[in-house]
PDB file of C-alpha atoms and ligand atoms in Angstrom:
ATOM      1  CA  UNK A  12       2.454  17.445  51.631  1.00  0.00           C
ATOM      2  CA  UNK A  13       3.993  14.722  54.533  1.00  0.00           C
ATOM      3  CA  UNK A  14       3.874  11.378  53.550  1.00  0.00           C
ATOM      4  CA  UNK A  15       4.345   8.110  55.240  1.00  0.00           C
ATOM      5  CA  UNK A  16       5.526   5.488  53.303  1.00  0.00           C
ATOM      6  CA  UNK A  17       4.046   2.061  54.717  1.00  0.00           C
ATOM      7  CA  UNK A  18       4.884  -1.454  53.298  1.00  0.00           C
ATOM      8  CA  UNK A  19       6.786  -4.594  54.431  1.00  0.00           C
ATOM      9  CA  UNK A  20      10.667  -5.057  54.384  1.00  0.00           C
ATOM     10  CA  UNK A  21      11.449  -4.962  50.630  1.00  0.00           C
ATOM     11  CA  UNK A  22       8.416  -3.251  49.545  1.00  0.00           C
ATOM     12  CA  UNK A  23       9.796   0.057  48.578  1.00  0.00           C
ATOM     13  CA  UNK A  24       9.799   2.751  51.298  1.00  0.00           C
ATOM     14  CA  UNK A  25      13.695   3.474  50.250  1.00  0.00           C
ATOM     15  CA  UNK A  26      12.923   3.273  46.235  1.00  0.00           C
ATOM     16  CA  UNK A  27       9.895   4.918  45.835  1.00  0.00           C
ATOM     17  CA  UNK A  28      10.635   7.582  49.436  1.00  0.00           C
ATOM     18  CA  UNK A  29      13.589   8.786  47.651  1.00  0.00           C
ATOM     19  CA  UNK A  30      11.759   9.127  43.905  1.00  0.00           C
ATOM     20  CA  UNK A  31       9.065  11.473  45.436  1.00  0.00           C
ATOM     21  CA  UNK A  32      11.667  13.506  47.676  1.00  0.00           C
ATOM     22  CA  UNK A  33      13.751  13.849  44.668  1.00  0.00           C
ATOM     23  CA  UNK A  34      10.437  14.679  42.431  1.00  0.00           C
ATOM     24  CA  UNK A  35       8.895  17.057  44.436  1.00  0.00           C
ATOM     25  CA  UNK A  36      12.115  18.604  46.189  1.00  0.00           C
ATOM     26  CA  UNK A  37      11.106  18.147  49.736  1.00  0.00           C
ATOM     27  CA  UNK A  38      13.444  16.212  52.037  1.00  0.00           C
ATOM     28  CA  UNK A  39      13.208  12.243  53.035  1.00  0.00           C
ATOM     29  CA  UNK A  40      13.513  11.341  56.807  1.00  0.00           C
ATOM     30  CA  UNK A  41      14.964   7.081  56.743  1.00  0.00           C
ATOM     31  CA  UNK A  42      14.600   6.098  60.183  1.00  0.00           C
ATOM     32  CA  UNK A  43      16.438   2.984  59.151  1.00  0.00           C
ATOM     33  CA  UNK A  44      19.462   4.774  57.740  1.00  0.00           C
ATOM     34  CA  UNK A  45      19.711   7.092  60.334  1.00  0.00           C
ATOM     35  CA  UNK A  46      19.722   3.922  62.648  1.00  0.00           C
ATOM     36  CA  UNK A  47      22.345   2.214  60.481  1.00  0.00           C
ATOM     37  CA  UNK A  48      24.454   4.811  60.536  1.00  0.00           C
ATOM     38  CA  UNK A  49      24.743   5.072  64.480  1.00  0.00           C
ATOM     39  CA  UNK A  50      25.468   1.848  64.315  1.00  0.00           C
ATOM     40  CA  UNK A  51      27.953   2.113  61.700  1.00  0.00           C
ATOM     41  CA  UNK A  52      29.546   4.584  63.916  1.00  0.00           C
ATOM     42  CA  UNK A  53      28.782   2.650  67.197  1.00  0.00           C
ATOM     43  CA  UNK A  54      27.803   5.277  68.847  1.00  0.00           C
ATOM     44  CA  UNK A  55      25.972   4.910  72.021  1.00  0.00           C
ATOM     45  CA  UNK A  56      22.651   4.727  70.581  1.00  0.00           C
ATOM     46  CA  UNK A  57      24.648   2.925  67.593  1.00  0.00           C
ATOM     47  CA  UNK A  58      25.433   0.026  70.165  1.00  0.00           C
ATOM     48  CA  UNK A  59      21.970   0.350  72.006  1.00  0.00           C
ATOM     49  CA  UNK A  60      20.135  -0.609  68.751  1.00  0.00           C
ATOM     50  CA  UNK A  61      22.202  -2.825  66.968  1.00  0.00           C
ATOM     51  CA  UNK A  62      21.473  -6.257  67.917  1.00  0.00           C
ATOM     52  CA  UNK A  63      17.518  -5.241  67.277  1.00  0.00           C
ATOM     53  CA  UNK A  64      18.572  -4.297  64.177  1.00  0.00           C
ATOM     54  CA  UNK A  65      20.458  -7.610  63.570  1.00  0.00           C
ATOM     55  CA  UNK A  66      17.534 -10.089  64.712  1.00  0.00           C
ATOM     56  CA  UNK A  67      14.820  -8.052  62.382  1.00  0.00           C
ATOM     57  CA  UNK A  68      13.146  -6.529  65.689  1.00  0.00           C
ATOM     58  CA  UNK A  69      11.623  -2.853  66.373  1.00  0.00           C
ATOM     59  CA  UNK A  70      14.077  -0.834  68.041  1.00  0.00           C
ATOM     60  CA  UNK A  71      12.305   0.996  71.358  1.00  0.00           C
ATOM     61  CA  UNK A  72       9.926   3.667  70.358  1.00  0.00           C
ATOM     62  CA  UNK A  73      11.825   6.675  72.265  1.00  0.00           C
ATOM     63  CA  UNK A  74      14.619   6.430  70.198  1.00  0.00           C
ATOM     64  CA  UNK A  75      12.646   6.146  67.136  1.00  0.00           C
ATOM     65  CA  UNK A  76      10.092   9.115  67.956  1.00  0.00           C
ATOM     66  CA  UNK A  77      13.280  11.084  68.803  1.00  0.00           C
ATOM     67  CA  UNK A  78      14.367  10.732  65.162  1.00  0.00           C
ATOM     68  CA  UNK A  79      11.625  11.608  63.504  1.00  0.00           C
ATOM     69  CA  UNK A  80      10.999  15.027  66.117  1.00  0.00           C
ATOM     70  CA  UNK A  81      14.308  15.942  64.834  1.00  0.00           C
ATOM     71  CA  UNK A  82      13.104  14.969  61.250  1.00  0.00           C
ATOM     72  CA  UNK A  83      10.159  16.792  61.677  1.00  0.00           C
ATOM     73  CA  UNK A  84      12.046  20.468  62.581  1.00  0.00           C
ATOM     74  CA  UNK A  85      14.878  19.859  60.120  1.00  0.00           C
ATOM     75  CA  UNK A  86      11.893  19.282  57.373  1.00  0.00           C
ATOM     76  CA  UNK A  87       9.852  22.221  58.690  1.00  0.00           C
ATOM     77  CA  UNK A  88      12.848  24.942  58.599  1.00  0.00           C
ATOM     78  CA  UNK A  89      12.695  23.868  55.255  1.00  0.00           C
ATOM     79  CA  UNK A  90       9.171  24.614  53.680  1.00  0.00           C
ATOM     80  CA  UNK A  91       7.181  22.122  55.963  1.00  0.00           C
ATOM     81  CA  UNK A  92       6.780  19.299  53.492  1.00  0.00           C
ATOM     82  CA  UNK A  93       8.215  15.761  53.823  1.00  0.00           C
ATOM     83  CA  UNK A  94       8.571  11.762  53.245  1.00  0.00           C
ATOM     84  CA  UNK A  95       8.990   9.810  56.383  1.00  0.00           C
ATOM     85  CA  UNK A  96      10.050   6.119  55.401  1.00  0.00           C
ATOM     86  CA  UNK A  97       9.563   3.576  57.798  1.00  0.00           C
ATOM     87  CA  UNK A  98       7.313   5.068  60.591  1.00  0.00           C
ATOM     88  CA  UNK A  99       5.181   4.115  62.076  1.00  0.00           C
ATOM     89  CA  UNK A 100       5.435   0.388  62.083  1.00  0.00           C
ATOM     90  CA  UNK A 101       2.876   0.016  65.277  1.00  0.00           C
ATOM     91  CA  UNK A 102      -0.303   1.602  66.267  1.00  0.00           C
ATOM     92  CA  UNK A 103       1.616   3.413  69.436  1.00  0.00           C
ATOM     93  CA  UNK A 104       3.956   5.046  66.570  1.00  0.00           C
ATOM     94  CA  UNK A 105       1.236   6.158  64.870  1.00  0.00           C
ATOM     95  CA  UNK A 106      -0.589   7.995  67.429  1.00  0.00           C
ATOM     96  CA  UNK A 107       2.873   9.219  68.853  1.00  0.00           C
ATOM     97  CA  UNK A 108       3.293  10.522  65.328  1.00  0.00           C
ATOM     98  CA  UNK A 109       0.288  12.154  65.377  1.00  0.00           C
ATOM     99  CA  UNK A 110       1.000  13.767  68.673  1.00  0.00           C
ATOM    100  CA  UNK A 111       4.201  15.090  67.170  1.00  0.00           C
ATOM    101  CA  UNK A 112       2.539  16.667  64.095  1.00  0.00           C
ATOM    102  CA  UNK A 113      -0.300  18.352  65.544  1.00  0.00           C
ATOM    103  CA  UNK A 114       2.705  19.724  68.170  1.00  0.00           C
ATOM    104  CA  UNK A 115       4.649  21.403  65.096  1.00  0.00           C
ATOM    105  CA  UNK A 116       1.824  21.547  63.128  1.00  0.00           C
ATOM    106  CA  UNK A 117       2.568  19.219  60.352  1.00  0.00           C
ATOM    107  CA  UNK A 118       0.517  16.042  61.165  1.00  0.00           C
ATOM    108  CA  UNK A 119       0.902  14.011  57.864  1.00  0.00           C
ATOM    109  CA  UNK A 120      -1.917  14.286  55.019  1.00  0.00           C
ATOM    110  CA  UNK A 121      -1.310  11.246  53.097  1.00  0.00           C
ATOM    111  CA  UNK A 122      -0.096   7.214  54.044  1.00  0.00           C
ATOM    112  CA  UNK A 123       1.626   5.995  50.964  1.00  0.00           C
ATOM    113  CA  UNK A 124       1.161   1.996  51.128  1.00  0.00           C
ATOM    114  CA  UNK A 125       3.009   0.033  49.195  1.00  0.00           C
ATOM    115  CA  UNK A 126       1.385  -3.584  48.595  1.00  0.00           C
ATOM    116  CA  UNK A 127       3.456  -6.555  47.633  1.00  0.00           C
ATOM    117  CA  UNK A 128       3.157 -10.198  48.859  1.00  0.00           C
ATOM    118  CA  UNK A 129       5.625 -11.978  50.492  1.00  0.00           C
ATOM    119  CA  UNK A 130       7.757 -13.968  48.071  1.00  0.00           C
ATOM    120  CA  UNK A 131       8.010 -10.983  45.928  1.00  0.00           C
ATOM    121  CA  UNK A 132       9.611  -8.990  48.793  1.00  0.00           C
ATOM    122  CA  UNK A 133      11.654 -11.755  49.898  1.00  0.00           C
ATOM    123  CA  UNK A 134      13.040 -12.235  46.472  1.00  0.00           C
ATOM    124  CA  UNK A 135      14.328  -8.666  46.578  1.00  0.00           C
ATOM    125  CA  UNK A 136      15.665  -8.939  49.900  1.00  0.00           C
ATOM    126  CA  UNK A 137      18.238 -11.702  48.862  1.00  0.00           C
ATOM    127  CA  UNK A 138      18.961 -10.521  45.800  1.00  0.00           C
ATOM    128  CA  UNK A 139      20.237  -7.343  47.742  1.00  0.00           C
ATOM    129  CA  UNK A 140      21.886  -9.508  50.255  1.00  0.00           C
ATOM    130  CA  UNK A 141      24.425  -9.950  47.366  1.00  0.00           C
ATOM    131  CA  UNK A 142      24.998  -7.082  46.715  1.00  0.00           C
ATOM    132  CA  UNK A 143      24.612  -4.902  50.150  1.00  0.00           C
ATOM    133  CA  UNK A 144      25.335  -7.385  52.547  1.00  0.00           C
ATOM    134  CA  UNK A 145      22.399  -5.491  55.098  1.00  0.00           C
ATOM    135  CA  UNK A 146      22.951  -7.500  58.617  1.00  0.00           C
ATOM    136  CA  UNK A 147      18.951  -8.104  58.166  1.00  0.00           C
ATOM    137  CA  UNK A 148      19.323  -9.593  54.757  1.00  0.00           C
ATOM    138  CA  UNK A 149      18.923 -13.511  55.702  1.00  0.00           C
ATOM    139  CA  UNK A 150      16.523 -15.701  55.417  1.00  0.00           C
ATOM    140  CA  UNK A 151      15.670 -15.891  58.862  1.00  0.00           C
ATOM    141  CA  UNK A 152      15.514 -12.528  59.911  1.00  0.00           C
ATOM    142  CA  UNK A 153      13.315 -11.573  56.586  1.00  0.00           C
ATOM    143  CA  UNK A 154      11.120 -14.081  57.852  1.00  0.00           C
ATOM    144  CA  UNK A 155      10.793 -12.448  61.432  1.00  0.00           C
ATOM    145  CA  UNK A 156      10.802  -8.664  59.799  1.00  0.00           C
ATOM    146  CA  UNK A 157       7.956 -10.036  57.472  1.00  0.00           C
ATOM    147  CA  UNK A 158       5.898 -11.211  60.628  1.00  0.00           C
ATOM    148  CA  UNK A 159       6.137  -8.085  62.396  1.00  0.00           C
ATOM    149  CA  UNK A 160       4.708  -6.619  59.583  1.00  0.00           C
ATOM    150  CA  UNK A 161       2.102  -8.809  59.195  1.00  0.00           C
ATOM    151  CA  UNK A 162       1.123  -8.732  63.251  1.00  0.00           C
ATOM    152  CA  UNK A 163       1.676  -4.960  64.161  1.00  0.00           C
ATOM    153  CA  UNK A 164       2.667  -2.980  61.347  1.00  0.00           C
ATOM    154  CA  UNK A 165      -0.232  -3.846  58.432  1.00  0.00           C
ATOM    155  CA  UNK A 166      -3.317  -3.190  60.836  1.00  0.00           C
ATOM    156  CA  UNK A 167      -2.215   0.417  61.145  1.00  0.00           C
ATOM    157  CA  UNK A 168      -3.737   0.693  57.485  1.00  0.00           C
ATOM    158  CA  UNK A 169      -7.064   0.922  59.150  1.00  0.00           C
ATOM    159  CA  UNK A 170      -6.816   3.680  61.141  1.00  0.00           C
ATOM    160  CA  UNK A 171      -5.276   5.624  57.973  1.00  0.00           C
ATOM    161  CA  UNK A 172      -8.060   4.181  56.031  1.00  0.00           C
ATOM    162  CA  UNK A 173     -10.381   5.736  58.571  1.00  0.00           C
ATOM    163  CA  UNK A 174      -8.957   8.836  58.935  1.00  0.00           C
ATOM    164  CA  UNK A 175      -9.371   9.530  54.876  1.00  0.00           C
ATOM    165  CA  UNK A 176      -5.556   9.992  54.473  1.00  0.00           C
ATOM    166  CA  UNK A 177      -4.546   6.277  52.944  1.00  0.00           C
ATOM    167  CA  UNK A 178      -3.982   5.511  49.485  1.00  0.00           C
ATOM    168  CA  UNK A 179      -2.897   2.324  48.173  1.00  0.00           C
ATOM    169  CA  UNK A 180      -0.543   1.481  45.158  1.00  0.00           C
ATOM    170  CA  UNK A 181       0.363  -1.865  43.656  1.00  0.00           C
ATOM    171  CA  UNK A 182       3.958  -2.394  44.040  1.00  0.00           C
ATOM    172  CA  UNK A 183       4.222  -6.047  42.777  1.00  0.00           C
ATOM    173  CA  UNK A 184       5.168  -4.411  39.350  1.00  0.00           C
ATOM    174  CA  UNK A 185       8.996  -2.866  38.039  1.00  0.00           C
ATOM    175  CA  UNK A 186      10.182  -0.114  40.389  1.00  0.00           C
ATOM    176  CA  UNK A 187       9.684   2.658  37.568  1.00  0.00           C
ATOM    177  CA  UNK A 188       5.752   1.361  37.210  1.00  0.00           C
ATOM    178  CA  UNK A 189       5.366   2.186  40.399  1.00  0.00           C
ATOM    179  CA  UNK A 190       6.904   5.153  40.640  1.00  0.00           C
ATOM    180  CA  UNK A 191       5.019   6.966  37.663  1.00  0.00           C
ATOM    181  CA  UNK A 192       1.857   6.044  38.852  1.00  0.00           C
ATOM    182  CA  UNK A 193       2.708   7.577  42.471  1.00  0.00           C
ATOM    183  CA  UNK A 194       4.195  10.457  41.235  1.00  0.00           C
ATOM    184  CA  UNK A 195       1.117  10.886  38.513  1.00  0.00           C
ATOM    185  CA  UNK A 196      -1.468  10.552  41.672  1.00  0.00           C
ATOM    186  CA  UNK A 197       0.649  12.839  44.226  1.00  0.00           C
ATOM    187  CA  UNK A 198       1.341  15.349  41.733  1.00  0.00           C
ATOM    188  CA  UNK A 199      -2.645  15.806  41.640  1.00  0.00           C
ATOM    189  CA  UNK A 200      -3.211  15.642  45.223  1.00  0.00           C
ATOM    190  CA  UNK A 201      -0.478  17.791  46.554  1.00  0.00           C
ATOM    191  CA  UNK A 202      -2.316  21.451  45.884  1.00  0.00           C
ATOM    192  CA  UNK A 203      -5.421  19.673  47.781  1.00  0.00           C
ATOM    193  CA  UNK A 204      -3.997  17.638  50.849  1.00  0.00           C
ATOM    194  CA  UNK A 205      -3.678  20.879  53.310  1.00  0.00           C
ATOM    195  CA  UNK A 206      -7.185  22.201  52.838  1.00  0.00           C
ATOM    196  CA  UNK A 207      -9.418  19.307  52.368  1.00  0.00           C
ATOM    197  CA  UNK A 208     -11.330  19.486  55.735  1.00  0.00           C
ATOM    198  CA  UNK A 209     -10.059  15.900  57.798  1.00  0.00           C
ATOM    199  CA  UNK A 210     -14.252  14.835  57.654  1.00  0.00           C
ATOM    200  CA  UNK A 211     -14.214  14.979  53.684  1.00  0.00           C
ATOM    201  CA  UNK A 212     -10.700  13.069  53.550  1.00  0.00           C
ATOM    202  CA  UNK A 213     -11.417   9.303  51.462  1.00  0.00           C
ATOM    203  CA  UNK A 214      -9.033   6.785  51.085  1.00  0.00           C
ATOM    204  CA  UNK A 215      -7.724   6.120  47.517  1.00  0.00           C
ATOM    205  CA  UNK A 216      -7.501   2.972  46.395  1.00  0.00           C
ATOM    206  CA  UNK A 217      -5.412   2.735  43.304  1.00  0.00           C
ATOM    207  CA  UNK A 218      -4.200  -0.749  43.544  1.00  0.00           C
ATOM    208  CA  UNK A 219      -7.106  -2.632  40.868  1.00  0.00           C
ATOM    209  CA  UNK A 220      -5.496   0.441  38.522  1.00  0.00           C
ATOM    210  CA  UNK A 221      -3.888  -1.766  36.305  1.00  0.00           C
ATOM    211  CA  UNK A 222      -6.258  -4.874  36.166  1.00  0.00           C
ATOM    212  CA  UNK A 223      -9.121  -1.911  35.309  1.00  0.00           C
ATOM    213  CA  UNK A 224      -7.035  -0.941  32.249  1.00  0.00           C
ATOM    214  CA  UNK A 225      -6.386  -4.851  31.089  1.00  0.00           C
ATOM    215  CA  UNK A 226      -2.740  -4.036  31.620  1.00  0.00           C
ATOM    216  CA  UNK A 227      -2.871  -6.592  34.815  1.00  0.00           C
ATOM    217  CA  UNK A 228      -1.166  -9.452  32.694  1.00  0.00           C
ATOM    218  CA  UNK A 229       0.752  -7.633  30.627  1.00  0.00           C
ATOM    219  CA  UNK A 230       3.138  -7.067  33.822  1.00  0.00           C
ATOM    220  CA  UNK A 231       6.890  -8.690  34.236  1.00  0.00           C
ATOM    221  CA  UNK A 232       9.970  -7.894  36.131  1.00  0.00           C
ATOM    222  CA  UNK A 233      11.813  -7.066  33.204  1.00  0.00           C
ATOM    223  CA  UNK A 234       9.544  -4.291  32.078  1.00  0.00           C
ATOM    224  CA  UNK A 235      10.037  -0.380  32.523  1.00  0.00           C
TER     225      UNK A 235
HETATM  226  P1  AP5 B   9      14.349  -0.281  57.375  1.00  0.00           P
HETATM  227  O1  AP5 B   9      15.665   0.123  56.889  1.00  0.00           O
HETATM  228  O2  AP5 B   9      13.244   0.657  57.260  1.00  0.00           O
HETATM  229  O3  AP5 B   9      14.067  -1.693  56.722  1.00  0.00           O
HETATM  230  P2  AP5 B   9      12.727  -2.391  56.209  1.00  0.00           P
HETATM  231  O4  AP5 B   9      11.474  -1.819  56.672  1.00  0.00           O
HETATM  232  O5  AP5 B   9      12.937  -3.820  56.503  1.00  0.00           O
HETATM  233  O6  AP5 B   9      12.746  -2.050  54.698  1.00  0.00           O
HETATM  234  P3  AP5 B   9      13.844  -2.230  53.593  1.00  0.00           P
HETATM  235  O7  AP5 B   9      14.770  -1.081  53.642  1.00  0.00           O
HETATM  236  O8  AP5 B   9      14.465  -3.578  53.639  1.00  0.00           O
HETATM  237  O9  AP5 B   9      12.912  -2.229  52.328  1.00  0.00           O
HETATM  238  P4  AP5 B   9      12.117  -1.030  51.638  1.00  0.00           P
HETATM  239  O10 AP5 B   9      10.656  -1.203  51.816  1.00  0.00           O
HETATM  240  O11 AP5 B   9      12.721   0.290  52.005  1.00  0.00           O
HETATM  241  O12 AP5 B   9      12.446  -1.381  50.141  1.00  0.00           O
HETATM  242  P5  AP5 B   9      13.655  -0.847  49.236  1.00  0.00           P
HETATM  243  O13 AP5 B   9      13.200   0.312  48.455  1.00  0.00           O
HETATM  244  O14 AP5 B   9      14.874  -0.699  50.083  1.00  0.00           O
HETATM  245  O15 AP5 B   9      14.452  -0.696  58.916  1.00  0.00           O
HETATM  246  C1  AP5 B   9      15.512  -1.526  59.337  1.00  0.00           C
HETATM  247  C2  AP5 B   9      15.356  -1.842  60.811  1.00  0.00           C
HETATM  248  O16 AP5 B   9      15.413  -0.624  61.580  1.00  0.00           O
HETATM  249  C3  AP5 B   9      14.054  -2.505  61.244  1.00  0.00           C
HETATM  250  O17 AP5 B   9      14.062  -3.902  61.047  1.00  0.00           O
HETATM  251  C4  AP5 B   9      14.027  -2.139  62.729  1.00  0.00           C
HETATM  252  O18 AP5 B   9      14.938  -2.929  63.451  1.00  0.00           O
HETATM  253  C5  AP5 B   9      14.553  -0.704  62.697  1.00  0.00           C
HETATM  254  N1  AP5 B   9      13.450   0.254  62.527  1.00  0.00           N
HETATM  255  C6  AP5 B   9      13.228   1.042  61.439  1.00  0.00           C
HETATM  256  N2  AP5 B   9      12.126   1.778  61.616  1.00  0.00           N
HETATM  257  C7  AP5 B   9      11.639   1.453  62.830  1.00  0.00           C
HETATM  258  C8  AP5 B   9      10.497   1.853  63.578  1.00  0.00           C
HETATM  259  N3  AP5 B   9       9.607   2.725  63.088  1.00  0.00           N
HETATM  260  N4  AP5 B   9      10.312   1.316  64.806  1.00  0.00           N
HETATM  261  C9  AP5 B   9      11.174   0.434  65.326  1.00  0.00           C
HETATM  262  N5  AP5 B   9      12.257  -0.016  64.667  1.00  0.00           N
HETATM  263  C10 AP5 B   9      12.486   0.489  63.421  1.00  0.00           C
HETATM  264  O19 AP5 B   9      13.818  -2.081  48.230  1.00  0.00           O
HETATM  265  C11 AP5 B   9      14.383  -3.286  48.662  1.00  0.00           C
HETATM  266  C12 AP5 B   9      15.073  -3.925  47.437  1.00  0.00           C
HETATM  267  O20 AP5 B   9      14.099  -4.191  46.439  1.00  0.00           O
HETATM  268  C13 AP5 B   9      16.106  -2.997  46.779  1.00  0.00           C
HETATM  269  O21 AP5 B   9      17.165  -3.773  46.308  1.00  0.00           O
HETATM  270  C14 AP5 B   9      15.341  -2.358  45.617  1.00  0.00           C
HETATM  271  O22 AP5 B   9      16.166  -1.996  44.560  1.00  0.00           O
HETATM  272  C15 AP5 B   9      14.379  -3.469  45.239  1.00  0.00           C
HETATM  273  N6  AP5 B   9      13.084  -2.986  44.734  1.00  0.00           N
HETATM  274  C16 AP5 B   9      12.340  -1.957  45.255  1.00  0.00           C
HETATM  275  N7  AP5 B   9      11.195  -1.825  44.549  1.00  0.00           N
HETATM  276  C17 AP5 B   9      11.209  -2.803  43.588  1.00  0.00           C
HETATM  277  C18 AP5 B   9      10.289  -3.178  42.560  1.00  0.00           C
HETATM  278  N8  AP5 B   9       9.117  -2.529  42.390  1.00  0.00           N
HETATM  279  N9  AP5 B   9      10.616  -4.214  41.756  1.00  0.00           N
HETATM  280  C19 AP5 B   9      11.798  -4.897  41.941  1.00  0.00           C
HETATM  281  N10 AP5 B   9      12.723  -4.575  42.893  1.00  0.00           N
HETATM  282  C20 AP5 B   9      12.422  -3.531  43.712  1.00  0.00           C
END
């Protein structure tokens, strides 16, 4: 199973990516990390990215498509199965990605998006600004990290939509909400997603989960 976990800043790639690597044993590629790190260490790719970093902007696709190639043949030396968080954010990455998979034969079966609105995510941005202190923690540069989403990062959906491989969760609600019900649905899919022919793939859609139960209002940040 390779997933790619898609949602805006704040959304939970780094939450949930980590939950299913730790779950299901299989290794977690964090573009962003890796980028912080280099930067950390201001090394010369460190320096190269930072200021995009810093102003909330993608950093050039080369450097980002060379991360995830080394990813890719760290994850497949070790079973083949992964959780990329963070890319693609653009339509290019996504076809680069593609490119990449079908070249080391491990083109990604599902697209794990996370859906949360705005002032939800932007809530949990600044309350990690407190703690963290992330360079791309402020108000402003949420603001231009939330519009890249918006322009080139959310219509990406479609073309995972198309190609079968999408499924949708509701990640408004508590972190460990989420997590369950991802874990619950991936746990079923995962004997399925490498031998379901691509025409037969169909998005899944579990987002209206919840509101189908009734348990749509019974949902608050302080429950588990
Ligand atoms: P990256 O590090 O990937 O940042 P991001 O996309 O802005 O995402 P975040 O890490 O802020 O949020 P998340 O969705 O992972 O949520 P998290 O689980 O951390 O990228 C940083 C930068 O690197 C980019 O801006 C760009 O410059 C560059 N970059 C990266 N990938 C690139 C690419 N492909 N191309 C070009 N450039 C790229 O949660 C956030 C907070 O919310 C945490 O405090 C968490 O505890 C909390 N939280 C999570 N879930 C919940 C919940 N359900 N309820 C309440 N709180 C929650």
């Amino acid at each position: 199973m390779r997933i790619l976990m898609i949602a805006p800043p704040g959304g939970g790639k780094g939450t949930q990516g980590a939950l299913i690597a730790a779950h299901f044993d299989i290794p977690c590629i964090v573009v962003g990390e890796k980028l912080r790190d280099h930067v950390a260490r201001q090394t010369e790719l460190g320096q190269t990215v930072q200021s995009h970093l810093e102003r909330g902007e993608l950093v050039p696709d080369e450097i980002v498509m060379d991360l995830v190639r080394e990813g890719y043949i760290a994850a497949k030396s070790a079973g083949g199965e992964c959780v990329v968080d963070g890319v693609p954010r653009t339509l290019a990455q996504a076809r680069a990605m593609y490119v990449i998979g079908v070249d080391l034969k491990m083109t990604a079966n599902i697209a794990l998006h996370l859906a949360a609105d705005d002032k939800e995510v932007t809530r949990r941005l600044l309350a990690r600004a407190v703690v963290e202190r992330r360079a791309d923690d402020t108000e402003d540069v949420i603001r231009q990290r939330l519009e890249l989403y918006h322009q080139v990062t959310h219509p990406i959906l479609t073309w995972y939509a198309e190609r079968g491989i999408l499924v949708s969760v509701d990640a408004m609600r508590p972190a460990s909400r989420v997590g369950r019900e991802i874990i619950v649905a991936l746990a079923a899919m995962r004997p399925l997603v490498d031998y379901v022919p691509e025409h037969l793939r169909q998005p899944v859609d579990l987002t209206g989960l919840d509101a189908a139960f009734g348990l749509a209002d019974t949902d608050n940040a302080t429950q588990g």
